[in-house]
PDB file of C-alpha atoms in Angstrom:
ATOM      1  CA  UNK A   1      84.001 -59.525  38.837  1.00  0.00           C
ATOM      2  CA  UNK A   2      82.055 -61.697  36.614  1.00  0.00           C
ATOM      3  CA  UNK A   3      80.910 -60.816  33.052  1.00  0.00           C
ATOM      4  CA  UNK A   4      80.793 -61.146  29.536  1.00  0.00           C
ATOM      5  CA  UNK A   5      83.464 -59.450  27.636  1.00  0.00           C
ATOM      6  CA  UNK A   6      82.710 -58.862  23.827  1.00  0.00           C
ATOM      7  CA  UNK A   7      85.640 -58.009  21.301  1.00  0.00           C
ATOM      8  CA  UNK A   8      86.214 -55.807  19.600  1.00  0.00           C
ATOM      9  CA  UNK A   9      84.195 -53.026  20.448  1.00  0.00           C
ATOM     10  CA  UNK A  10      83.855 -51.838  16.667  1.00  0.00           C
ATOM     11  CA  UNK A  11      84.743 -54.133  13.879  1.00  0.00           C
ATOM     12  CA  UNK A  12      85.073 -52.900  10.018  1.00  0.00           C
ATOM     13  CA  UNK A  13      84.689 -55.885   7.364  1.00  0.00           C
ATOM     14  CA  UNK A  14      85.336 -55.320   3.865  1.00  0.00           C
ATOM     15  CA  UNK A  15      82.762 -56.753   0.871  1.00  0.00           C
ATOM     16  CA  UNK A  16      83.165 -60.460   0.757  1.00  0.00           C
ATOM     17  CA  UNK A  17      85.383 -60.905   4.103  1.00  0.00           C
ATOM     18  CA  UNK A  18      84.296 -62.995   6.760  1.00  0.00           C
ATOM     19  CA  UNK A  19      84.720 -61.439  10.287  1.00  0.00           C
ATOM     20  CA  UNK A  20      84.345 -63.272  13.866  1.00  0.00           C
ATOM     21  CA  UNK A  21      83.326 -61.535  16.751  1.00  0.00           C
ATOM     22  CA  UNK A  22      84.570 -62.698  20.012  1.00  0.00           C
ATOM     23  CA  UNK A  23      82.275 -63.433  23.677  1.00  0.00           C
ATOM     24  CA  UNK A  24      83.672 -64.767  26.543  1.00  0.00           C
ATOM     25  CA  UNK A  25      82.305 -65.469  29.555  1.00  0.00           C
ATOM     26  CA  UNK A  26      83.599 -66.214  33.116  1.00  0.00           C
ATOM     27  CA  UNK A  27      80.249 -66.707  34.660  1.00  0.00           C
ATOM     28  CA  UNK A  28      80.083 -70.795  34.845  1.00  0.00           C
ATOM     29  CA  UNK A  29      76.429 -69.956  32.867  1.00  0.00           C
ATOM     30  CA  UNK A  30      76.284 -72.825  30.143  1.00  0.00           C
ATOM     31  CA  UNK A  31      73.121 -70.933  28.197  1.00  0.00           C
ATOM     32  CA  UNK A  32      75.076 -68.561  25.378  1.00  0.00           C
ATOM     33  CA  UNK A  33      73.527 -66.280  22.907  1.00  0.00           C
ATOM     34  CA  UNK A  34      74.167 -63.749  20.174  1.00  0.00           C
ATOM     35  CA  UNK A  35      71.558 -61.252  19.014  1.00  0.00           C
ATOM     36  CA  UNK A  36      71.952 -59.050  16.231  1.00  0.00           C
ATOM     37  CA  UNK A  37      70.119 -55.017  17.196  1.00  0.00           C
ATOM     38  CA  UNK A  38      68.957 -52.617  14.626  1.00  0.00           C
ATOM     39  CA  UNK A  39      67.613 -49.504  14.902  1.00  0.00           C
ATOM     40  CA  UNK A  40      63.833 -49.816  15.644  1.00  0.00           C
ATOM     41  CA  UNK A  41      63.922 -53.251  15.613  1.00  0.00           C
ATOM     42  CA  UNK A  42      64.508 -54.954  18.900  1.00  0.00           C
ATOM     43  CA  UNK A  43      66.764 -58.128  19.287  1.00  0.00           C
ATOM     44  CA  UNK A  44      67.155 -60.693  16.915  1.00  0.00           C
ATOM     45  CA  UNK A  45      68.047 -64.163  18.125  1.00  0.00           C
ATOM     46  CA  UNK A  46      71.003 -65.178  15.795  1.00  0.00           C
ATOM     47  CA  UNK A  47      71.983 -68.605  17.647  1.00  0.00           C
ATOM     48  CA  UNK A  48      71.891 -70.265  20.653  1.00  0.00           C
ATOM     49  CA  UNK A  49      73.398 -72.478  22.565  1.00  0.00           C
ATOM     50  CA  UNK A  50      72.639 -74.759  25.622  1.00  0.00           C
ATOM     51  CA  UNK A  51      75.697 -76.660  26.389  1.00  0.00           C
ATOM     52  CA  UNK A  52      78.949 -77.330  24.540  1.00  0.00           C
ATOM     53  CA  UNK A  53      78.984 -78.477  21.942  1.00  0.00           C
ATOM     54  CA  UNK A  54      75.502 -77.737  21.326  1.00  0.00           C
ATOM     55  CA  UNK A  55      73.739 -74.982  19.147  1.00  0.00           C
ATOM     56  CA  UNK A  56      70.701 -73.821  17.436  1.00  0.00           C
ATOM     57  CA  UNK A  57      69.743 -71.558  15.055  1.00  0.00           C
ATOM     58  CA  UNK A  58      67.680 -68.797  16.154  1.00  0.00           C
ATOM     59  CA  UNK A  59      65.404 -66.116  13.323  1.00  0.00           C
ATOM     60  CA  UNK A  60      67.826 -64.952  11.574  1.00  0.00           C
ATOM     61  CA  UNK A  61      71.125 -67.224  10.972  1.00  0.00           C
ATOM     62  CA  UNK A  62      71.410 -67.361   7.929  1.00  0.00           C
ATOM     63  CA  UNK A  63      75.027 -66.065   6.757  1.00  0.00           C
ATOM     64  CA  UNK A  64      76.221 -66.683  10.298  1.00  0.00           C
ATOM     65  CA  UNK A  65      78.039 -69.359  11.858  1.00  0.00           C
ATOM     66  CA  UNK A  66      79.012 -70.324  15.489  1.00  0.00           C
ATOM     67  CA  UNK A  67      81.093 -72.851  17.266  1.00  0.00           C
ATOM     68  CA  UNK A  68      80.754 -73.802  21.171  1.00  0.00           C
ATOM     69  CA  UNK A  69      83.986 -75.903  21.865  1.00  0.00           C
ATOM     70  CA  UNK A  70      84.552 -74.529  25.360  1.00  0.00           C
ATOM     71  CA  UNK A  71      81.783 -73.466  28.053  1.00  0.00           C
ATOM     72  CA  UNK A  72      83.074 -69.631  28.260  1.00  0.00           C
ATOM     73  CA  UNK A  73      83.690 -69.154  24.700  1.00  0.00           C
ATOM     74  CA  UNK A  74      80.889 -69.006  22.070  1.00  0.00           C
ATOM     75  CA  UNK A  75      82.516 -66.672  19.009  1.00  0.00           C
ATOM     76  CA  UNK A  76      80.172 -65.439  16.398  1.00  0.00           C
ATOM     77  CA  UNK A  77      81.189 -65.371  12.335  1.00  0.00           C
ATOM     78  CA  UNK A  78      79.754 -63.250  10.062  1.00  0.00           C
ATOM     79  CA  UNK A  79      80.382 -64.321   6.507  1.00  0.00           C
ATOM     80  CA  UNK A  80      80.307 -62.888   3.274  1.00  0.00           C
ATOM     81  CA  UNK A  81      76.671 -64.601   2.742  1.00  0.00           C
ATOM     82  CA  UNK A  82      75.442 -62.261   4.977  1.00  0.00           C
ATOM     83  CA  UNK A  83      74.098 -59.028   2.841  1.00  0.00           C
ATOM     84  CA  UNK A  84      73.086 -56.650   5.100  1.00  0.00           C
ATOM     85  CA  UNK A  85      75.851 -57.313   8.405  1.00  0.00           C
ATOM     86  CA  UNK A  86      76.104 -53.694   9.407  1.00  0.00           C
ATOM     87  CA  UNK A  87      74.142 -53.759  12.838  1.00  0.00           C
ATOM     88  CA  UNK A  88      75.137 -54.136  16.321  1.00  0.00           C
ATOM     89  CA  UNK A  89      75.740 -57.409  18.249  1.00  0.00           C
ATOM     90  CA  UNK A  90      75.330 -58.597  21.600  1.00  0.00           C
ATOM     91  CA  UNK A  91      76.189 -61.312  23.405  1.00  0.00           C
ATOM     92  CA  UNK A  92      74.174 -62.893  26.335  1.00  0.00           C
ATOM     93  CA  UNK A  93      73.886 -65.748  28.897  1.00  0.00           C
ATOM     94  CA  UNK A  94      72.412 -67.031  31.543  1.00  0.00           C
ATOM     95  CA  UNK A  95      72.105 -70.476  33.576  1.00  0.00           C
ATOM     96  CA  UNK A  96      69.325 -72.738  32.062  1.00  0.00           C
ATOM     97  CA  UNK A  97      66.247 -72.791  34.886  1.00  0.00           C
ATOM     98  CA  UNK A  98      63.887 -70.552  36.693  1.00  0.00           C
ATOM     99  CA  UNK A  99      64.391 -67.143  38.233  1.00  0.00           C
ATOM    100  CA  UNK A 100      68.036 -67.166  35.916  1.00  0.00           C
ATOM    101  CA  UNK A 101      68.182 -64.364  32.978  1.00  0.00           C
ATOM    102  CA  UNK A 102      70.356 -63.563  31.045  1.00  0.00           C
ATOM    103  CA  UNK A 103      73.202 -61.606  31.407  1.00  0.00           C
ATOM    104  CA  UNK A 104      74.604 -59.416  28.411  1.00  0.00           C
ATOM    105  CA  UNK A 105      77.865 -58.309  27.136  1.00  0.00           C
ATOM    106  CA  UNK A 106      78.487 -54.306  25.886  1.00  0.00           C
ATOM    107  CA  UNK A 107      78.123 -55.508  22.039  1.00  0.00           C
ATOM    108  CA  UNK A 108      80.005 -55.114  19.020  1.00  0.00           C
ATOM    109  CA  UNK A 109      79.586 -52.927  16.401  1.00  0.00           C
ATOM    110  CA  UNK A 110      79.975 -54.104  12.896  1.00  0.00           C
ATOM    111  CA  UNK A 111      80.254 -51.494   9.594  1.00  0.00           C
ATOM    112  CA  UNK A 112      80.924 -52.652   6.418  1.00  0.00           C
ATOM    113  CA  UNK A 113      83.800 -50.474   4.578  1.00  0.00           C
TER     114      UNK A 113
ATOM    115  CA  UNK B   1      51.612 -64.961  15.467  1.00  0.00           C
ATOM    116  CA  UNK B   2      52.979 -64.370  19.057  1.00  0.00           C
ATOM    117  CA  UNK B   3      54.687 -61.413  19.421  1.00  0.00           C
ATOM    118  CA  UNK B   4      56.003 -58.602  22.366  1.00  0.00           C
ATOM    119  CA  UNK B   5      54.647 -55.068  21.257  1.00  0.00           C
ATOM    120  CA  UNK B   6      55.809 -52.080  22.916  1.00  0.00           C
ATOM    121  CA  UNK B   7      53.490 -49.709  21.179  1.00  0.00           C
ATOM    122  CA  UNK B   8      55.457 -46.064  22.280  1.00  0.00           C
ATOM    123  CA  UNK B   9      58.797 -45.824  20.359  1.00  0.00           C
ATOM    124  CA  UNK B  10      59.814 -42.813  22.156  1.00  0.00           C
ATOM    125  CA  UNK B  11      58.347 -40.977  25.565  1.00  0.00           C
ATOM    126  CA  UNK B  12      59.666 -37.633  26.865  1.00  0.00           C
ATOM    127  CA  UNK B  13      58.646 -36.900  30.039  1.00  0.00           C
ATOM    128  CA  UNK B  14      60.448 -33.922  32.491  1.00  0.00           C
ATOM    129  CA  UNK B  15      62.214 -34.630  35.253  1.00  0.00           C
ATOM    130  CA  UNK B  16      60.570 -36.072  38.591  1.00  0.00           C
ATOM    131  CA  UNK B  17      57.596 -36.722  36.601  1.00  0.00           C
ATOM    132  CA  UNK B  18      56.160 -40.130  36.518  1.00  0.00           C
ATOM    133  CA  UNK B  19      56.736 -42.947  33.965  1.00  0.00           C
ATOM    134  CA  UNK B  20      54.868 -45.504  32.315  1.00  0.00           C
ATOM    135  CA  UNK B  21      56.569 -47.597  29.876  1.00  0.00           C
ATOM    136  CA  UNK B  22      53.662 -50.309  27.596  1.00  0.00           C
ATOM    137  CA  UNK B  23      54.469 -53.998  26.901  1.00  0.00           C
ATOM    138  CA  UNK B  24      52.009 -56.504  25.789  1.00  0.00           C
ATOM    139  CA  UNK B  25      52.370 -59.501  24.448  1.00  0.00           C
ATOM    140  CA  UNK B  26      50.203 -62.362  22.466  1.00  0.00           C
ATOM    141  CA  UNK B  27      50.705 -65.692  23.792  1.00  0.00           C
ATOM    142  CA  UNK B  28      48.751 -68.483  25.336  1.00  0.00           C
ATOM    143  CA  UNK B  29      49.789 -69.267  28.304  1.00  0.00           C
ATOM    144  CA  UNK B  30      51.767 -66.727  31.049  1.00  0.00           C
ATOM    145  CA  UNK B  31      54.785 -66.318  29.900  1.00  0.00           C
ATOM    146  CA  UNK B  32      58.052 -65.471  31.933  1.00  0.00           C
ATOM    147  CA  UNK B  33      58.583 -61.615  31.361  1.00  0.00           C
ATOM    148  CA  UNK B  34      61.734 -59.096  31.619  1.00  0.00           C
ATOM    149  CA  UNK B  35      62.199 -55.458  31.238  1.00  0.00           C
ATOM    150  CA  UNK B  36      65.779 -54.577  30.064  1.00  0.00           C
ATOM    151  CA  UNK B  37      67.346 -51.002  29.962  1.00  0.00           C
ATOM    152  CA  UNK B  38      70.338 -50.160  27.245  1.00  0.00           C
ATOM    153  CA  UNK B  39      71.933 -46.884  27.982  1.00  0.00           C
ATOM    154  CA  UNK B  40      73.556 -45.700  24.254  1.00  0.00           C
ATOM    155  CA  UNK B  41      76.317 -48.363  23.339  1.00  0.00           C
ATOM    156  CA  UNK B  42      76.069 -50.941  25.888  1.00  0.00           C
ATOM    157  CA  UNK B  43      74.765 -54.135  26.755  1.00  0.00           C
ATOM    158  CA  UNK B  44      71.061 -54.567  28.490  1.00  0.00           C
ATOM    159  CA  UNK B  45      70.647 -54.414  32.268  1.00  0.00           C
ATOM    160  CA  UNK B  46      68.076 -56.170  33.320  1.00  0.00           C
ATOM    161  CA  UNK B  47      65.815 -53.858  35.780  1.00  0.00           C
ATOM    162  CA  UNK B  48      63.057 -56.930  36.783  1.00  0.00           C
ATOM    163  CA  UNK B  49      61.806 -60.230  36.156  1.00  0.00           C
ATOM    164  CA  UNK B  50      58.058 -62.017  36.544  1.00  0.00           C
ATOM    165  CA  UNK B  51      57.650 -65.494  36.694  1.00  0.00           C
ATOM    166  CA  UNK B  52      54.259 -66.371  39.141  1.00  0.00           C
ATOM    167  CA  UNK B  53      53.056 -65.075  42.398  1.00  0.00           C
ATOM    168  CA  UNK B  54      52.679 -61.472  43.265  1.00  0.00           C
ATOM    169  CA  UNK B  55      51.897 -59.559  39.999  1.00  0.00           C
ATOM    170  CA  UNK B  56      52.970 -56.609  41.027  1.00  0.00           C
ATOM    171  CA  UNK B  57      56.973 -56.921  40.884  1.00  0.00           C
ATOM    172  CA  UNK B  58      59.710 -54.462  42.172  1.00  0.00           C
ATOM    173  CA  UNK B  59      63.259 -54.006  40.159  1.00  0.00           C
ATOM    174  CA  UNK B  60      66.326 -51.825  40.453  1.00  0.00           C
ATOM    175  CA  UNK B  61      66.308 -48.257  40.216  1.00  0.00           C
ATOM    176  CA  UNK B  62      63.022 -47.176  41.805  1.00  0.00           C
ATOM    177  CA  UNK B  63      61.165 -49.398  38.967  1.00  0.00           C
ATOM    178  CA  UNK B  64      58.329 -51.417  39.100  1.00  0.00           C
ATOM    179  CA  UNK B  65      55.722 -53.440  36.636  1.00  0.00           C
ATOM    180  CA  UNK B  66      52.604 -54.936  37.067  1.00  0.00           C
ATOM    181  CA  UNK B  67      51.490 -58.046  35.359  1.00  0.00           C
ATOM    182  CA  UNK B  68      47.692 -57.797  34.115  1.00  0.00           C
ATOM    183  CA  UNK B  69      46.741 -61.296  32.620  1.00  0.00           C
ATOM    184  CA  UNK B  70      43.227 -60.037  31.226  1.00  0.00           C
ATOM    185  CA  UNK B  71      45.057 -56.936  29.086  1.00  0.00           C
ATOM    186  CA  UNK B  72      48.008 -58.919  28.175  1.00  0.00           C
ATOM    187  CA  UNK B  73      50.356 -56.198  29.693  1.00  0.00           C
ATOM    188  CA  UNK B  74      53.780 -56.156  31.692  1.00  0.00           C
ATOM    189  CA  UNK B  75      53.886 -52.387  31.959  1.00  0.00           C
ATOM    190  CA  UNK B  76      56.849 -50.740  33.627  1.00  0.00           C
ATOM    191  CA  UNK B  77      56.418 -47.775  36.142  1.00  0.00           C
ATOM    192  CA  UNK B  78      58.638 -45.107  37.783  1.00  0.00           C
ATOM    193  CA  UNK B  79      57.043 -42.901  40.546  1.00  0.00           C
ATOM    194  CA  UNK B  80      59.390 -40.135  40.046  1.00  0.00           C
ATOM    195  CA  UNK B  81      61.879 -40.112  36.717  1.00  0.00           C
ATOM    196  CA  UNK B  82      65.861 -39.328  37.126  1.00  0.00           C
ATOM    197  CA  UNK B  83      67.554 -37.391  34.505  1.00  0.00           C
ATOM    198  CA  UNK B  84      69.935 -40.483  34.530  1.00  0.00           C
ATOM    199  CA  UNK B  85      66.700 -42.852  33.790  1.00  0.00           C
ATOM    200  CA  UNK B  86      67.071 -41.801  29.979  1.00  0.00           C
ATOM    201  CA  UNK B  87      67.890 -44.567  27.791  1.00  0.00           C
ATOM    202  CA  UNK B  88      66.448 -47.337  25.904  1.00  0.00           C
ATOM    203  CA  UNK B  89      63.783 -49.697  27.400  1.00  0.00           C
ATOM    204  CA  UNK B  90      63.187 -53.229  26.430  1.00  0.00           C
ATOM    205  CA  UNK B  91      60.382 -55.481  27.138  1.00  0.00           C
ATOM    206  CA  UNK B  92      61.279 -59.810  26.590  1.00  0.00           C
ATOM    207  CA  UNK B  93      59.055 -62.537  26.882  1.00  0.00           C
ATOM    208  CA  UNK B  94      59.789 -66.102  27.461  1.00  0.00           C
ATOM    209  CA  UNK B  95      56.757 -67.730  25.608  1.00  0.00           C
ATOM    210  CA  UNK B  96      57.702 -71.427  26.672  1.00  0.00           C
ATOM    211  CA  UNK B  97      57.441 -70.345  30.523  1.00  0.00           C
ATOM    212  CA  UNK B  98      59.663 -73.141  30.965  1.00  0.00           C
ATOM    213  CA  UNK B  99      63.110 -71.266  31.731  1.00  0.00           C
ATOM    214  CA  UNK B 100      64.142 -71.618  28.208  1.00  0.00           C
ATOM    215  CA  UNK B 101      65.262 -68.364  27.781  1.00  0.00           C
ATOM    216  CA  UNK B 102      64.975 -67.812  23.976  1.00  0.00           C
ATOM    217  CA  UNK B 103      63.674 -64.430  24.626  1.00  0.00           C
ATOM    218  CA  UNK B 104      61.596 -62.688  22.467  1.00  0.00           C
ATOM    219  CA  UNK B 105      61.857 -58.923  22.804  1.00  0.00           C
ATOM    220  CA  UNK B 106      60.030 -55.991  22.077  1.00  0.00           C
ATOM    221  CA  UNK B 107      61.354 -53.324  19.743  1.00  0.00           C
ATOM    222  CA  UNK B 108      62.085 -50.985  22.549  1.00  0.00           C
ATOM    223  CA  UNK B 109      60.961 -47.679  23.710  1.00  0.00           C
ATOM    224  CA  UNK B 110      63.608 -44.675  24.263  1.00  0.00           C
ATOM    225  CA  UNK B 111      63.129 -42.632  26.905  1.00  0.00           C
ATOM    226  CA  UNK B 112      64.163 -38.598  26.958  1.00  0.00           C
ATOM    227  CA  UNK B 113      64.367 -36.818  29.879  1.00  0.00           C
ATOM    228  CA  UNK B 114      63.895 -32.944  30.407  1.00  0.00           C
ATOM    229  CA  UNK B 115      65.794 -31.985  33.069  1.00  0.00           C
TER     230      UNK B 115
END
């Protein structure tokens, strides 16, 4: 079956380590996203992507970084510029036109040790 | 500033009861709208979709919304709520209405069910 498969399913980063969260996608969709979910606070678009090689920054990307160098693959780093990463992450896509929304992975949580 | 409000941040309703879940947004033009559901720890399912036509869309699960232009609203309905129906509800706008598909979402409304 199609998907998107997020790993790991819980990450742990210590204070000033950089961690990359992995999303993959077999779907042939070449829309890819990464929102970052707290508590009470809805989904926050992190970055985006269109095509390969291709991305945008979305609200909140500031300490985060992404790389699209293949269509299924669009990994998400957290670095240590990023104060407050303990949240939960989710990965989404979808193919770029009407009646098409996106699809999500099961997310990844991040704590800081 | 445009934004997706869902203005209950948690509902309780018993079992077999009906369901009404509130979304409204603040944009211009129509946008395209979603509802999402998250059950604890997963991903988001979507459960409908509105772009244009009929505004009174059916989704998975027994759901349904209604689009209401003069109130703003995409609110979600359930004739008769399933013990399994508890879980986190999202409501996501597409403000371009162009199939862009930078979603803006609400900031969700769980749902408890008494059996």
């Amino acid at each position: 079956d199609g998907g998107i498969t997020q790993s790991p399913k819980y990450l742990f980063r210590k204070e000033g380590q950089n961690v990359t969260l992995s999303c993959e996608q077999n779907l042939n969709h070449d829309a890819m996203y990464w929102y970052r979910q707290d508590p009470g606070q809805g989904l926050r678009l992190i970055y985006y992507s269109q095509i390969v090689n291709d991305f945008q920054k979305g609200d909140i990307a500031e300490g985060y970084s992404v790389s699209r160098e293949k269509k299924e693959s669009f990994p998400l780093t957290v670095t240590s510029a990023q104060k407050n990463p303990t949240a939960f992450y989710l990965c989404a896509s979808s193919v770029p036109g009407r009646d098409q929304p996106q699809h999500f992975g099961d997310g990844t949580r991040l704590s800081i040790l | 500033a445009q934004s997706v409000t869902q203005p209950d941040i948690h509902i309780t309703v018993s079992e077999g009861a009906s369901l009404e879940l509130r979304c409204n947004y603040s944009y211009g033009a129509t946008p395209y709208l979603f509802w999402y559901v998250q059950s604890p720890g997963q991903g988001l399912q979507l459960l409908l979709k509105y772009f244009s036509g009929d505004t009174l869309v059916q989704g998975i699960k027994g759901f349904e919304a209604e689009f209401k232009r003069s109130q703003s609203s995409f609110n979600l309905r359930k004739p008769s709520v399933h013990w399994s129906d508890a879980a986190e509800y999202f409501c996501a706008v597409d403000p371009s209405g162009a199939g862009s598909y930078q979603l803006t979402f609400g900031k969700g409304t769980k749902l408890s069910v008494i059996p």
